[in-house]
mmCIF file of C-alpha atoms in Angstrom:
data_model
loop_
_atom_site.group_PDB
_atom_site.id
_atom_site.type_symbol
_atom_site.label_atom_id
_atom_site.label_comp_id
_atom_site.label_asym_id
_atom_site.label_seq_id
_atom_site.Cartn_x
_atom_site.Cartn_y
_atom_site.Cartn_z
ATOM 1 C CA MET U 796 41.860 2.464 -32.760
ATOM 2 C CA SER U 797 39.624 -0.820 -31.644
ATOM 3 C CA SER U 798 38.152 -3.433 -33.988
ATOM 4 C CA ASP U 799 35.131 -3.044 -31.329
ATOM 5 C CA PRO U 800 34.386 0.812 -30.950
ATOM 6 C CA GLY U 801 30.840 -0.061 -29.097
ATOM 7 C CA PRO U 802 27.832 1.335 -30.377
ATOM 8 C CA VAL U 803 27.071 3.455 -33.870
ATOM 9 C CA PRO U 804 26.355 7.297 -32.903
ATOM 10 C CA ARG U 805 22.837 8.103 -34.491
ATOM 11 C CA VAL U 806 22.261 11.035 -36.826
ATOM 12 C CA SER U 807 18.845 12.928 -37.206
ATOM 13 C CA ARG U 808 17.996 14.238 -40.010
ATOM 14 C CA GLN U 809 18.011 17.564 -38.983
ATOM 15 C CA GLU U 810 21.687 16.634 -38.002
ATOM 16 C CA PHE U 811 22.362 15.190 -41.212
ATOM 17 C CA ASP U 812 21.277 18.307 -43.316
ATOM 18 C CA ALA U 813 23.247 20.482 -41.361
ATOM 19 C CA LEU U 814 26.040 18.260 -42.250
ATOM 20 C CA PHE U 815 25.165 18.641 -45.960
ATOM 21 C CA ALA U 816 25.091 22.460 -46.057
ATOM 22 C CA GLU U 817 28.300 22.191 -43.735
ATOM 23 C CA VAL U 818 30.424 20.331 -46.718
ATOM 24 C CA ARG U 819 28.256 21.210 -49.909
ATOM 25 C CA THR U 820 30.442 23.055 -52.625
ATOM 26 C CA TRP U 821 27.716 23.947 -54.844
ATOM 27 C CA GLY U 822 29.024 26.569 -57.265
ATOM 28 C CA ARG U 823 32.636 26.468 -56.571
ATOM 29 C CA TRP U 824 33.739 24.603 -60.299
ATOM 30 C CA GLU U 825 33.081 25.079 -63.866
ATOM 31 C CA PRO U 826 32.479 22.531 -65.127
ATOM 32 C CA ALA U 827 30.052 22.117 -62.254
ATOM 33 C CA ASP U 828 29.698 18.247 -63.680
ATOM 34 C CA ARG U 829 33.028 17.266 -63.206
ATOM 35 C CA GLY U 830 32.531 18.373 -59.537
ATOM 36 C CA ALA U 831 35.613 17.848 -56.944
ATOM 37 C CA TRP U 832 37.527 16.661 -60.018
ATOM 38 C CA ASN U 833 38.198 20.014 -61.030
ATOM 39 C CA ARG U 834 40.402 19.823 -58.180
ATOM 40 C CA VAL U 835 43.019 17.822 -59.942
ATOM 41 C CA THR U 836 45.200 19.787 -62.678
ATOM 42 C CA PRO U 837 48.149 18.488 -64.298
ATOM 43 C CA GLU U 838 50.599 19.298 -61.665
ATOM 44 C CA HIS U 839 48.674 16.783 -59.762
ATOM 45 C CA VAL U 840 49.015 14.021 -62.033
ATOM 46 C CA ARG U 841 52.340 14.915 -62.433
ATOM 47 C CA ARG U 842 53.172 14.464 -58.831
ATOM 48 C CA ALA U 843 51.125 11.097 -58.738
ATOM 49 C CA ALA U 844 53.473 9.750 -62.082
ATOM 50 C CA ALA U 845 56.469 11.112 -59.377
ATOM 51 C CA LEU U 846 55.171 8.111 -56.761
ATOM 52 C CA VAL U 847 55.625 5.199 -59.064
ATOM 53 C CA ARG U 848 59.108 3.665 -58.152
ATOM 54 C CA ASP U 849 59.341 -0.075 -59.006
ATOM 55 C CA GLY U 850 56.641 -0.562 -61.420
ATOM 56 C CA THR U 851 53.945 -2.510 -59.840
ATOM 57 C CA ALA U 852 50.547 -1.949 -61.682
ATOM 58 C CA VAL U 853 47.827 -3.490 -59.254
ATOM 59 C CA PRO U 854 44.328 -4.080 -60.906
ATOM 60 C CA LEU U 855 41.510 -3.279 -58.709
ATOM 61 C CA GLY U 856 38.504 -4.414 -60.086
ATOM 62 C CA ARG U 857 36.235 -7.510 -59.503
ATOM 63 C CA PRO U 858 35.962 -10.709 -61.689
ATOM 64 C CA TRP U 859 33.072 -10.146 -64.244
ATOM 65 C CA ASP U 860 30.092 -11.715 -61.263
ATOM 66 C CA THR U 861 27.250 -13.860 -63.080
ATOM 67 C CA ARG U 862 26.789 -15.989 -60.762
ATOM 68 C CA PRO U 863 23.478 -14.787 -58.081
ATOM 69 C CA GLY U 864 23.792 -14.652 -54.623
ATOM 70 C CA PRO U 865 22.794 -12.370 -51.770
ATOM 71 C CA ASP U 866 25.591 -9.880 -53.033
ATOM 72 C CA ASN U 867 24.939 -10.001 -56.530
ATOM 73 C CA PRO U 868 20.878 -10.312 -56.854
ATOM 74 C CA ARG U 869 21.273 -9.350 -60.388
ATOM 75 C CA PRO U 870 24.491 -10.698 -62.057
ATOM 76 C CA ALA U 871 26.369 -9.585 -64.830
ATOM 77 C CA LEU U 872 25.770 -11.101 -68.245
ATOM 78 C CA HIS U 873 28.280 -13.141 -70.236
ATOM 79 C CA HIS U 874 27.226 -14.884 -73.098
ATOM 80 C CA MET U 875 29.165 -16.086 -77.009
ATOM 81 C CA THR U 876 27.541 -14.816 -79.892
ATOM 82 C CA ASP U 877 29.964 -16.434 -82.136
ATOM 83 C CA LEU U 878 31.419 -19.843 -81.904
ATOM 84 C CA GLY U 879 33.725 -19.813 -84.991
ATOM 85 C CA ASP U 880 32.391 -18.477 -87.571
ATOM 86 C CA VAL U 881 34.118 -18.098 -90.713
ATOM 87 C CA GLU U 882 35.268 -14.489 -92.387
ATOM 88 C CA PRO U 883 36.520 -15.965 -95.595
ATOM 89 C CA PRO U 884 38.680 -17.405 -96.270
ATOM 90 C CA GLU U 885 40.132 -16.667 -92.618
ATOM 91 C CA PRO U 886 40.202 -16.626 -89.872
ATOM 92 C CA SER U 887 37.204 -18.380 -87.868
ATOM 93 C CA ALA U 888 36.438 -15.668 -84.720
ATOM 94 C CA HIS U 889 34.758 -15.648 -81.273
ATOM 95 C CA LYS U 890 32.454 -12.909 -80.389
ATOM 96 C CA ASP U 891 30.990 -12.526 -76.791
ATOM 97 C CA PHE U 892 28.554 -9.873 -75.588
ATOM 98 C CA LEU U 893 28.713 -8.691 -71.767
ATOM 99 C CA GLY U 894 26.184 -6.603 -70.035
ATOM 100 C CA ALA U 895 25.054 -5.689 -66.124
ATOM 101 C CA ASP U 896 22.974 -3.359 -63.875
ATOM 102 C CA TYR U 897 26.491 -2.145 -62.562
ATOM 103 C CA HIS U 898 25.106 0.199 -59.570
ATOM 104 C CA GLY U 899 25.135 -3.034 -56.958
ATOM 105 C CA LYS U 900 27.440 -4.271 -54.916
ATOM 106 C CA ALA U 901 29.296 -6.727 -57.019
ATOM 107 C CA VAL U 902 30.288 -5.185 -60.191
ATOM 108 C CA SER U 903 33.056 -2.414 -59.520
ATOM 109 C CA HIS U 904 32.372 0.603 -60.829
ATOM 110 C CA LEU U 905 32.326 4.489 -60.814
ATOM 111 C CA ASP U 906 29.583 6.922 -59.743
ATOM 112 C CA ALA U 907 29.024 9.405 -61.509
ATOM 113 C CA LEU U 908 27.416 13.301 -60.022
ATOM 114 C CA SER U 909 24.297 12.271 -61.537
ATOM 115 C CA HIS U 910 23.811 9.017 -59.957
ATOM 116 C CA ILE U 911 22.641 10.330 -56.570
ATOM 117 C CA ALA U 912 20.011 13.580 -55.878
ATOM 118 C CA TYR U 913 19.062 14.215 -52.440
ATOM 119 C CA ARG U 914 15.922 15.935 -51.488
ATOM 120 C CA GLY U 915 15.000 16.357 -55.497
ATOM 121 C CA ARG U 916 18.377 17.777 -56.164
ATOM 122 C CA LEU U 917 21.320 17.188 -57.752
ATOM 123 C CA TYR U 918 24.907 18.381 -57.350
ATOM 124 C CA GLY U 919 24.744 22.113 -57.715
ATOM 125 C CA GLY U 920 21.168 21.984 -57.088
ATOM 126 C CA ARG U 921 19.925 21.224 -60.553
ATOM 127 C CA PRO U 922 16.311 19.268 -60.277
ATOM 128 C CA ALA U 923 16.953 15.695 -61.063
ATOM 129 C CA ARG U 924 13.739 15.517 -62.376
ATOM 130 C CA GLY U 925 14.923 18.232 -65.532
ATOM 131 C CA ALA U 926 18.188 16.719 -65.579
ATOM 132 C CA VAL U 927 18.052 12.950 -65.740
ATOM 133 C CA GLY U 928 15.321 10.911 -67.439
ATOM 134 C CA ALA U 929 14.612 8.199 -70.160
ATOM 135 C CA GLY U 930 17.619 8.889 -72.468
ATOM 136 C CA GLY U 931 20.248 9.211 -69.430
ATOM 137 C CA ALA U 932 21.412 12.645 -67.825
ATOM 138 C CA ARG U 933 21.637 15.981 -69.294
ATOM 139 C CA PHE U 934 23.654 16.715 -66.018
ATOM 140 C CA GLY U 935 26.832 14.749 -64.406
ATOM 141 C CA SER U 936 26.885 12.261 -67.125
ATOM 142 C CA VAL U 937 30.026 9.783 -66.548
ATOM 143 C CA ALA U 938 31.264 11.197 -69.854
ATOM 144 C CA ALA U 939 32.200 14.714 -68.307
ATOM 145 C CA LEU U 940 34.519 13.059 -65.984
ATOM 146 C CA GLY U 941 37.084 11.605 -68.420
ATOM 147 C CA PRO U 942 39.978 9.571 -67.329
ATOM 148 C CA LEU U 943 40.915 10.012 -63.803
ATOM 149 C CA VAL U 944 44.711 10.176 -62.662
ATOM 150 C CA THR U 945 45.811 11.183 -59.515
ATOM 151 C CA LYS U 946 47.409 10.320 -55.860
ATOM 152 C CA GLY U 947 45.717 7.360 -54.093
ATOM 153 C CA VAL U 948 45.878 6.972 -50.717
ATOM 154 C CA LEU U 949 44.804 2.781 -49.322
ATOM 155 C CA LEU U 950 43.583 3.275 -45.902
ATOM 156 C CA ASP U 951 43.787 -0.050 -45.089
ATOM 157 C CA LEU U 952 41.900 -0.530 -41.741
ATOM 158 C CA PRO U 953 42.446 -4.182 -41.050
ATOM 159 C CA ALA U 954 46.062 -3.416 -41.723
ATOM 160 C CA VAL U 955 46.087 -1.327 -38.602
ATOM 161 C CA LEU U 956 43.749 -3.253 -36.611
ATOM 162 C CA GLY U 957 45.686 -6.648 -36.996
ATOM 163 C CA THR U 958 42.709 -8.273 -37.950
ATOM 164 C CA GLY U 959 41.535 -9.799 -41.529
ATOM 165 C CA TRP U 960 38.543 -7.614 -41.881
ATOM 166 C CA LEU U 961 35.991 -5.377 -40.298
ATOM 167 C CA GLU U 962 33.181 -6.979 -39.308
ATOM 168 C CA PRO U 963 29.777 -5.853 -40.959
ATOM 169 C CA GLY U 964 28.296 -2.574 -39.241
ATOM 170 C CA ARG U 965 31.681 -1.439 -37.912
ATOM 171 C CA ALA U 966 31.818 2.647 -38.037
ATOM 172 C CA VAL U 967 34.598 3.714 -39.625
ATOM 173 C CA ARG U 968 35.035 7.316 -37.707
ATOM 174 C CA ALA U 969 37.163 10.003 -38.322
ATOM 175 C CA ALA U 970 39.492 9.261 -35.559
ATOM 176 C CA ASP U 971 39.663 5.990 -37.459
ATOM 177 C CA VAL U 972 40.772 7.886 -40.375
ATOM 178 C CA LEU U 973 43.209 10.061 -38.615
ATOM 179 C CA GLU U 974 44.677 6.985 -37.123
ATOM 180 C CA ALA U 975 45.123 5.137 -40.207
ATOM 181 C CA GLU U 976 46.963 7.936 -41.570
ATOM 182 C CA ARG U 977 49.201 7.922 -38.419
ATOM 183 C CA ALA U 978 49.801 4.115 -38.453
ATOM 184 C CA LEU U 979 50.359 3.885 -42.111
ATOM 185 C CA GLY U 980 52.534 6.570 -42.522
ATOM 186 C CA THR U 981 50.314 8.564 -45.451
ATOM 187 C CA VAL U 982 48.876 11.596 -45.478
ATOM 188 C CA ILE U 983 45.347 12.615 -47.182
ATOM 189 C CA ASP U 984 45.886 15.888 -49.367
ATOM 190 C CA GLU U 985 44.058 18.226 -52.085
ATOM 191 C CA GLY U 986 43.257 16.480 -55.309
ATOM 192 C CA CYS U 987 43.642 12.581 -54.202
ATOM 193 C CA ALA U 988 41.825 9.409 -54.218
ATOM 194 C CA VAL U 989 40.733 8.192 -50.968
ATOM 195 C CA LEU U 990 40.266 4.165 -50.820
ATOM 196 C CA LEU U 991 38.813 2.401 -47.755
ATOM 197 C CA ARG U 992 39.913 -1.340 -47.520
ATOM 198 C CA THR U 993 37.283 -2.842 -44.730
ATOM 199 C CA GLY U 994 38.761 -6.475 -45.780
ATOM 200 C CA ARG U 995 35.373 -7.576 -47.525
ATOM 201 C CA PHE U 996 36.586 -9.915 -50.073
ATOM 202 C CA ARG U 997 38.860 -11.705 -47.898
ATOM 203 C CA ARG U 998 35.667 -11.951 -45.148
ATOM 204 C CA ARG U 999 34.010 -13.278 -48.150
ATOM 205 C CA ARG U 1000 36.535 -15.793 -49.188
ATOM 206 C CA GLU U 1001 36.949 -17.143 -45.682
ATOM 207 C CA LEU U 1002 32.941 -16.709 -44.776
ATOM 208 C CA GLY U 1003 30.920 -16.625 -47.750
ATOM 209 C CA PRO U 1004 28.600 -13.890 -48.908
ATOM 210 C CA TRP U 1005 26.206 -11.680 -47.472
ATOM 211 C CA ASP U 1006 23.786 -9.201 -47.881
ATOM 212 C CA LEU U 1007 25.639 -6.247 -47.857
ATOM 213 C CA ASP U 1008 22.609 -3.923 -48.083
ATOM 214 C CA ALA U 1009 21.604 -5.203 -44.648
ATOM 215 C CA ALA U 1010 25.283 -4.808 -43.020
ATOM 216 C CA SER U 1011 28.454 -3.901 -44.128
ATOM 217 C CA ALA U 1012 31.644 -2.089 -42.437
ATOM 218 C CA GLY U 1013 31.773 1.559 -43.906
ATOM 219 C CA PHE U 1014 32.490 5.593 -43.384
ATOM 220 C CA HIS U 1015 29.919 6.749 -40.397
ATOM 221 C CA VAL U 1016 29.083 10.781 -41.696
ATOM 222 C CA ASP U 1017 31.092 11.870 -39.114
ATOM 223 C CA ALA U 1018 34.280 11.022 -41.388
ATOM 224 C CA VAL U 1019 33.074 12.947 -44.112
ATOM 225 C CA PRO U 1020 34.036 16.795 -43.030
ATOM 226 C CA LEU U 1021 37.785 15.216 -42.220
ATOM 227 C CA LEU U 1022 37.824 14.581 -45.844
ATOM 228 C CA ALA U 1023 36.214 17.081 -47.328
ATOM 229 C CA GLY U 1024 38.476 19.965 -45.405
ATOM 230 C CA ARG U 1025 41.452 17.801 -46.784
ATOM 231 C CA GLY U 1026 39.600 18.327 -50.515
ATOM 232 C CA VAL U 1027 39.341 14.952 -51.778
ATOM 233 C CA ALA U 1028 39.035 14.501 -55.212
ATOM 234 C CA LEU U 1029 37.870 10.904 -55.471
ATOM 235 C CA LEU U 1030 36.488 8.345 -52.737
ATOM 236 C CA GLY U 1031 36.230 4.509 -52.915
ATOM 237 C CA ALA U 1032 35.989 1.408 -51.014
ATOM 238 C CA ASP U 1033 36.002 -2.369 -51.152
ATOM 239 C CA GLY U 1034 32.081 -2.080 -50.390
ATOM 240 C CA ASP U 1035 30.280 1.157 -51.798
ATOM 241 C CA GLY U 1036 31.717 3.565 -48.913
ATOM 242 C CA ASP U 1037 28.499 3.419 -46.825
ATOM 243 C CA LEU U 1038 27.884 1.776 -43.355
ATOM 244 C CA ARG U 1039 24.898 -0.157 -42.800
ATOM 245 C CA PRO U 1040 22.494 -0.248 -41.428
ATOM 246 C CA SER U 1041 22.918 3.455 -42.142
ATOM 247 C CA PRO U 1042 23.512 5.777 -38.923
ATOM 248 C CA VAL U 1043 21.439 8.390 -40.229
ATOM 249 C CA GLU U 1044 17.353 8.436 -39.707
ATOM 250 C CA GLY U 1045 15.542 7.785 -42.730
ATOM 251 C CA LEU U 1046 18.340 7.656 -45.195
ATOM 252 C CA HIS U 1047 20.002 4.442 -46.802
ATOM 253 C CA SER U 1048 23.309 5.749 -47.989
ATOM 254 C CA PRO U 1049 24.339 8.731 -46.101
ATOM 255 C CA VAL U 1050 27.988 8.773 -47.406
ATOM 256 C CA HIS U 1051 26.586 8.750 -50.931
ATOM 257 C CA THR U 1052 24.218 11.614 -50.223
ATOM 258 C CA LEU U 1053 27.613 13.950 -48.892
ATOM 259 C CA ALA U 1054 30.331 12.591 -51.474
ATOM 260 C CA ILE U 1055 27.936 13.184 -54.717
ATOM 261 C CA ALA U 1056 25.423 15.324 -53.956
ATOM 262 C CA ALA U 1057 27.120 17.880 -51.695
ATOM 263 C CA MET U 1058 30.617 17.944 -52.579
ATOM 264 C CA GLY U 1059 30.764 16.158 -56.046
ATOM 265 C CA VAL U 1060 33.059 13.950 -55.240
ATOM 266 C CA PRO U 1061 32.577 10.400 -57.749
ATOM 267 C CA LEU U 1062 32.746 7.048 -56.024
ATOM 268 C CA LEU U 1063 34.386 3.836 -56.570
ATOM 269 C CA ASP U 1064 32.738 0.961 -55.660
ATOM 270 C CA ASN U 1065 33.257 -2.810 -55.257
ATOM 271 C CA LEU U 1066 36.984 -2.731 -55.795
ATOM 272 C CA ASP U 1067 38.869 -5.653 -54.699
ATOM 273 C CA LEU U 1068 41.514 -4.327 -52.562
ATOM 274 C CA GLU U 1069 43.179 -7.613 -51.340
ATOM 275 C CA GLY U 1070 46.086 -7.427 -53.843
ATOM 276 C CA LEU U 1071 46.803 -3.332 -53.156
ATOM 277 C CA SER U 1072 46.918 -4.372 -49.633
ATOM 278 C CA THR U 1073 49.671 -6.877 -49.879
ATOM 279 C CA ALA U 1074 51.629 -4.640 -52.708
ATOM 280 C CA CYS U 1075 51.784 -1.811 -49.920
ATOM 281 C CA ALA U 1076 52.788 -3.867 -47.060
ATOM 282 C CA GLY U 1077 55.466 -4.878 -49.257
ATOM 283 C CA ALA U 1078 56.662 -1.637 -50.530
ATOM 284 C CA GLY U 1079 56.324 -0.008 -47.258
ATOM 285 C CA ARG U 1080 53.796 2.661 -48.456
ATOM 286 C CA HIS U 1081 50.249 3.212 -48.873
ATOM 287 C CA THR U 1082 50.260 5.720 -51.716
ATOM 288 C CA PHE U 1083 50.450 5.240 -55.638
ATOM 289 C CA MET U 1084 49.283 6.637 -58.817
ATOM 290 C CA LEU U 1085 45.581 5.531 -59.352
ATOM 291 C CA VAL U 1086 44.452 5.290 -62.682
ATOM 292 C CA VAL U 1087 40.694 4.946 -63.806
ATOM 293 C CA ALA U 1088 39.262 4.685 -67.109
ATOM 294 C CA PRO U 1089 35.357 4.836 -67.037
ATOM 295 C CA LEU U 1090 33.865 3.753 -70.682
ATOM 296 C CA ASP U 1091 32.592 6.987 -72.628
ATOM 297 C CA VAL U 1092 28.933 6.622 -72.550
ATOM 298 C CA PRO U 1093 27.276 9.841 -73.035
ATOM 299 C CA GLY U 1094 24.289 10.107 -70.678
ATOM 300 C CA GLY U 1095 25.564 7.255 -68.326
ATOM 301 C CA THR U 1096 25.499 7.710 -64.616
ATOM 302 C CA GLY U 1097 28.605 5.624 -63.859
ATOM 303 C CA SER U 1098 30.263 3.074 -65.491
ATOM 304 C CA PRO U 1099 32.019 -0.527 -64.702
ATOM 305 C CA VAL U 1100 35.370 0.058 -64.580
ATOM 306 C CA ASN U 1101 38.653 -1.886 -63.443
ATOM 307 C CA PRO U 1102 41.228 0.592 -61.976
ATOM 308 C CA VAL U 1103 44.853 0.175 -61.669
ATOM 309 C CA ALA U 1104 46.874 1.204 -59.154
ATOM 310 C CA VAL U 1105 50.581 1.661 -59.710
ATOM 311 C CA LEU U 1106 53.630 1.789 -57.023
#
């Protein structure tokens, strides 16, 4: 595997549509709005729990980011609503407000199946116009997912390459995924969650923020059939998983489109995987129990989250 693999292969819209049809799982599961999460059975959860050996818990969520920047054009909100107001006779109380337009590049969040439509249709072929409206999503809501617990696999590409990070625009291709499995001694299998570390937050700390919509490391679409064939149930990254600039003609977020709209795989975006990288290196393994507890928002297209990896 090279840190500079050369030009990124371009993909035509016709080729992308053929790929969409190849990985599509429409009609496979009920309830359909849980999509690929239906793969995860109680046995998968028990196996994930068996991966816990030393009890190290690593949070993966970013700090609540209220500072504007090139990667945070819509900052999260936090302000105080009560400063020591007395609730007779005691105690005094301090209260605050949180708010976020969380689908973006700053807030760690889970994308539900209602988040992405392709050619006007959500996962399963439902017309998006009838399924998502001003009141929220009537199909594919984050409330349908509930808590997510399964085996997690960290694809730590910078560790494999011996670099601090992948440069923005670096494509993670199918061959890179296979090499990472070999080098890290891990296996992606059915029902697991795959987390891709590109080193985004280490680069950000050392070089400063940048516009991830313009350039970010992420999966090339040619890696998706491999992940689909392994039966992944959840996909996450320290960016949003997509390579930018997009390699697909006329499509900004092709991996989002394939994962959510074709495969029914929820996504975790903007995870801080630096601590997990260190913990996995120290433990000598890159598998763990992953716990994700989204807010129960009826009609929500996703939720801010602070997932926890337990080694």
